[in-house]
mmCIF file with all atom_site columns, C-alpha atoms in Angstrom:
data_model
loop_
_atom_site.group_PDB
_atom_site.id
_atom_site.type_symbol
_atom_site.label_atom_id
_atom_site.label_alt_id
_atom_site.label_comp_id
_atom_site.label_asym_id
_atom_site.label_entity_id
_atom_site.label_seq_id
_atom_site.pdbx_PDB_ins_code
_atom_site.Cartn_x
_atom_site.Cartn_y
_atom_site.Cartn_z
_atom_site.occupancy
_atom_site.B_iso_or_equiv
_atom_site.pdbx_formal_charge
_atom_site.auth_seq_id
_atom_site.auth_comp_id
_atom_site.auth_asym_id
_atom_site.auth_atom_id
_atom_site.pdbx_PDB_model_num
ATOM 1  C CA . MET A 1 1  ? -3.361  11.688 51.508 1.00 91.00 ? 21 MET A CA 1
ATOM 2  C CA . THR A 1 2  ? -1.176  14.622 50.503 1.00 95.00 ? 22 THR A CA 1
ATOM 3  C CA . VAL A 1 3  ? -1.866  16.837 47.497 1.00 92.00 ? 23 VAL A CA 1
ATOM 4  C CA . ASP A 1 4  ? 1.060   15.279 45.627 1.00 93.00 ? 24 ASP A CA 1
ATOM 5  C CA . GLU A 1 5  ? -0.266  11.780 46.342 1.00 96.00 ? 25 GLU A CA 1
ATOM 6  C CA . LEU A 1 6  ? -3.722  12.811 45.122 1.00 95.00 ? 26 LEU A CA 1
ATOM 7  C CA . ARG A 1 7  ? -2.272  14.236 41.886 1.00 93.00 ? 27 ARG A CA 1
ATOM 8  C CA . HIS A 1 8  ? -0.278  11.061 41.327 1.00 94.00 ? 28 HIS A CA 1
ATOM 9  C CA . ALA A 1 9  ? -3.324  8.846  41.974 1.00 97.00 ? 29 ALA A CA 1
ATOM 10 C CA . PHE A 1 10 ? -5.443  10.907 39.539 1.00 95.00 ? 30 PHE A CA 1
ATOM 11 C CA . LEU A 1 11 ? -2.862  10.706 36.762 1.00 96.00 ? 31 LEU A CA 1
ATOM 12 C CA . ALA A 1 12 ? -2.123  7.030  37.417 1.00 97.00 ? 32 ALA A CA 1
ATOM 13 C CA . PHE A 1 13 ? -5.853  6.206  37.196 1.00 97.00 ? 33 PHE A CA 1
ATOM 14 C CA . PHE A 1 14 ? -6.133  7.668  33.703 1.00 97.00 ? 34 PHE A CA 1
ATOM 15 C CA . GLN A 1 15 ? -2.755  6.457  32.475 1.00 97.00 ? 35 GLN A CA 1
ATOM 16 C CA . ALA A 1 16 ? -3.711  2.905  33.480 1.00 98.00 ? 36 ALA A CA 1
ATOM 17 C CA . ARG A 1 17 ? -6.733  3.276  31.205 1.00 97.00 ? 37 ARG A CA 1
ATOM 18 C CA . GLY A 1 18 ? -4.760  4.310  28.123 1.00 97.00 ? 38 GLY A CA 1
ATOM 19 C CA . HIS A 1 19 ? -4.584  8.083  28.501 1.00 97.00 ? 39 HIS A CA 1
ATOM 20 C CA . ARG A 1 20 ? -1.354  9.827  27.570 1.00 96.00 ? 40 ARG A CA 1
ATOM 21 C CA . LEU A 1 21 ? 0.049   12.303 30.079 1.00 95.00 ? 41 LEU A CA 1
ATOM 22 C CA . ILE A 1 22 ? 0.731   15.765 28.646 1.00 91.00 ? 42 ILE A CA 1
ATOM 23 C CA . PRO A 1 23 ? 2.370   18.666 30.484 1.00 88.00 ? 43 PRO A CA 1
ATOM 24 C CA . SER A 1 24 ? 0.374   21.517 31.927 1.00 85.00 ? 44 SER A CA 1
ATOM 25 C CA . SER A 1 25 ? 0.451   24.989 30.410 1.00 82.00 ? 45 SER A CA 1
ATOM 26 C CA . SER A 1 26 ? 2.282   27.911 31.915 1.00 85.00 ? 46 SER A CA 1
ATOM 27 C CA . LEU A 1 27 ? 0.252   30.214 34.174 1.00 85.00 ? 47 LEU A CA 1
ATOM 28 C CA . VAL A 1 28 ? 1.119   32.937 31.654 1.00 85.00 ? 48 VAL A CA 1
ATOM 29 C CA . PRO A 1 29 ? 0.313   31.307 28.298 1.00 81.00 ? 49 PRO A CA 1
ATOM 30 C CA . HIS A 1 30 ? 2.913   31.853 25.581 1.00 81.00 ? 50 HIS A CA 1
ATOM 31 C CA . GLY A 1 31 ? 1.935   32.504 21.982 1.00 80.00 ? 51 GLY A CA 1
ATOM 32 C CA . ASP A 1 32 ? -1.774  33.009 22.713 1.00 82.00 ? 52 ASP A CA 1
ATOM 33 C CA . PRO A 1 33 ? -2.849  36.664 22.512 1.00 85.00 ? 53 PRO A CA 1
ATOM 34 C CA . THR A 1 34 ? -6.368  35.750 23.669 1.00 84.00 ? 54 THR A CA 1
ATOM 35 C CA . LEU A 1 35 ? -5.225  34.874 27.216 1.00 82.00 ? 55 LEU A CA 1
ATOM 36 C CA . LEU A 1 36 ? -3.526  36.969 29.888 1.00 83.00 ? 56 LEU A CA 1
ATOM 37 C CA . PHE A 1 37 ? -3.294  34.049 32.332 1.00 82.00 ? 57 PHE A CA 1
ATOM 38 C CA . THR A 1 38 ? -4.446  30.471 32.659 1.00 81.00 ? 58 THR A CA 1
ATOM 39 C CA . ASN A 1 39 ? -7.863  30.658 34.305 1.00 78.00 ? 59 ASN A CA 1
ATOM 40 C CA . ALA A 1 40 ? -9.055  27.136 33.520 1.00 75.00 ? 60 ALA A CA 1
ATOM 41 C CA . GLY A 1 41 ? -7.680  23.646 33.245 1.00 75.00 ? 61 GLY A CA 1
ATOM 42 C CA . MET A 1 42 ? -8.240  23.291 29.513 1.00 81.00 ? 62 MET A CA 1
ATOM 43 C CA . VAL A 1 43 ? -5.609  25.704 28.150 1.00 83.00 ? 63 VAL A CA 1
ATOM 44 C CA . GLN A 1 44 ? -3.171  22.912 27.271 1.00 84.00 ? 64 GLN A CA 1
ATOM 45 C CA . PHE A 1 45 ? -5.893  21.341 25.086 1.00 87.00 ? 65 PHE A CA 1
ATOM 46 C CA . LYS A 1 46 ? -6.892  24.540 23.245 1.00 87.00 ? 66 LYS A CA 1
ATOM 47 C CA . PRO A 1 47 ? -4.723  23.959 20.126 1.00 88.00 ? 67 PRO A CA 1
ATOM 48 C CA . TYR A 1 48 ? -6.422  20.579 19.639 1.00 91.00 ? 68 TYR A CA 1
ATOM 49 C CA . PHE A 1 49 ? -9.952  21.956 20.071 1.00 90.00 ? 69 PHE A CA 1
ATOM 50 C CA . MET A 1 50 ? -9.207  24.823 17.668 1.00 91.00 ? 70 MET A CA 1
ATOM 51 C CA . GLY A 1 51 ? -7.840  22.433 15.034 1.00 94.00 ? 71 GLY A CA 1
ATOM 52 C CA . LEU A 1 52 ? -4.393  24.093 15.118 1.00 92.00 ? 72 LEU A CA 1
ATOM 53 C CA . GLU A 1 53 ? -2.551  20.914 16.121 1.00 93.00 ? 73 GLU A CA 1
ATOM 54 C CA . GLU A 1 54 ? -3.146  17.184 16.066 1.00 95.00 ? 74 GLU A CA 1
ATOM 55 C CA . PRO A 1 55 ? -3.388  15.704 19.559 1.00 95.00 ? 75 PRO A CA 1
ATOM 56 C CA . PRO A 1 56 ? -0.562  13.258 20.323 1.00 94.00 ? 76 PRO A CA 1
ATOM 57 C CA . ALA A 1 57 ? -3.104  10.573 21.294 1.00 95.00 ? 77 ALA A CA 1
ATOM 58 C CA . ALA A 1 58 ? -6.852  10.001 21.314 1.00 94.00 ? 78 ALA A CA 1
ATOM 59 C CA . ARG A 1 59 ? -7.012  10.130 25.121 1.00 96.00 ? 79 ARG A CA 1
ATOM 60 C CA . LEU A 1 60 ? -5.065  12.681 27.149 1.00 94.00 ? 80 LEU A CA 1
ATOM 61 C CA . THR A 1 61 ? -4.706  13.565 30.813 1.00 92.00 ? 81 THR A CA 1
ATOM 62 C CA . SER A 1 62 ? -3.023  16.414 32.649 1.00 91.00 ? 82 SER A CA 1
ATOM 63 C CA . ILE A 1 63 ? -2.961  18.395 35.870 1.00 89.00 ? 83 ILE A CA 1
ATOM 64 C CA . GLN A 1 64 ? -3.253  22.124 35.140 1.00 84.00 ? 84 GLN A CA 1
ATOM 65 C CA . ARG A 1 65 ? -2.320  24.936 37.470 1.00 80.00 ? 85 ARG A CA 1
ATOM 66 C CA . CYS A 1 66 ? -4.717  27.835 37.151 1.00 78.00 ? 86 CYS A CA 1
ATOM 67 C CA . PHE A 1 67 ? -5.339  31.311 38.455 1.00 76.00 ? 87 PHE A CA 1
ATOM 68 C CA . ARG A 1 68 ? -8.804  31.899 39.890 1.00 77.00 ? 88 ARG A CA 1
ATOM 69 C CA . THR A 1 69 ? -10.004 35.479 39.866 1.00 78.00 ? 89 THR A CA 1
ATOM 70 C CA . THR A 1 70 ? -11.758 34.875 43.167 1.00 78.00 ? 90 THR A CA 1
ATOM 71 C CA . ASP A 1 71 ? -8.267  34.463 44.706 1.00 72.00 ? 91 ASP A CA 1
ATOM 72 C CA . VAL A 1 72 ? -7.505  38.133 44.048 1.00 73.00 ? 92 VAL A CA 1
#
C-alpha cells in the first residue's frame, strides 16, 4: 500500500461513518500569532476548540502535514 492509498483509506473510513472532510492547515499557520509552524495534527481544529468558530459538522476528519522538531 502506498502512502497516498493509506491516506485515502483513512479518510474514506471516517467519511463512511459520517465524518466531514476538512482541509489541512498550512505548515506556516496564517492569522495565528501563537504558532510559528504546524507541529501537530490539530491546528486545523484550533478555532473550534477555542470557541472562535463553529465547526461545520459534529464529526470531522483531516490529514494534517506537520513539522517535527526532531527532523531538524
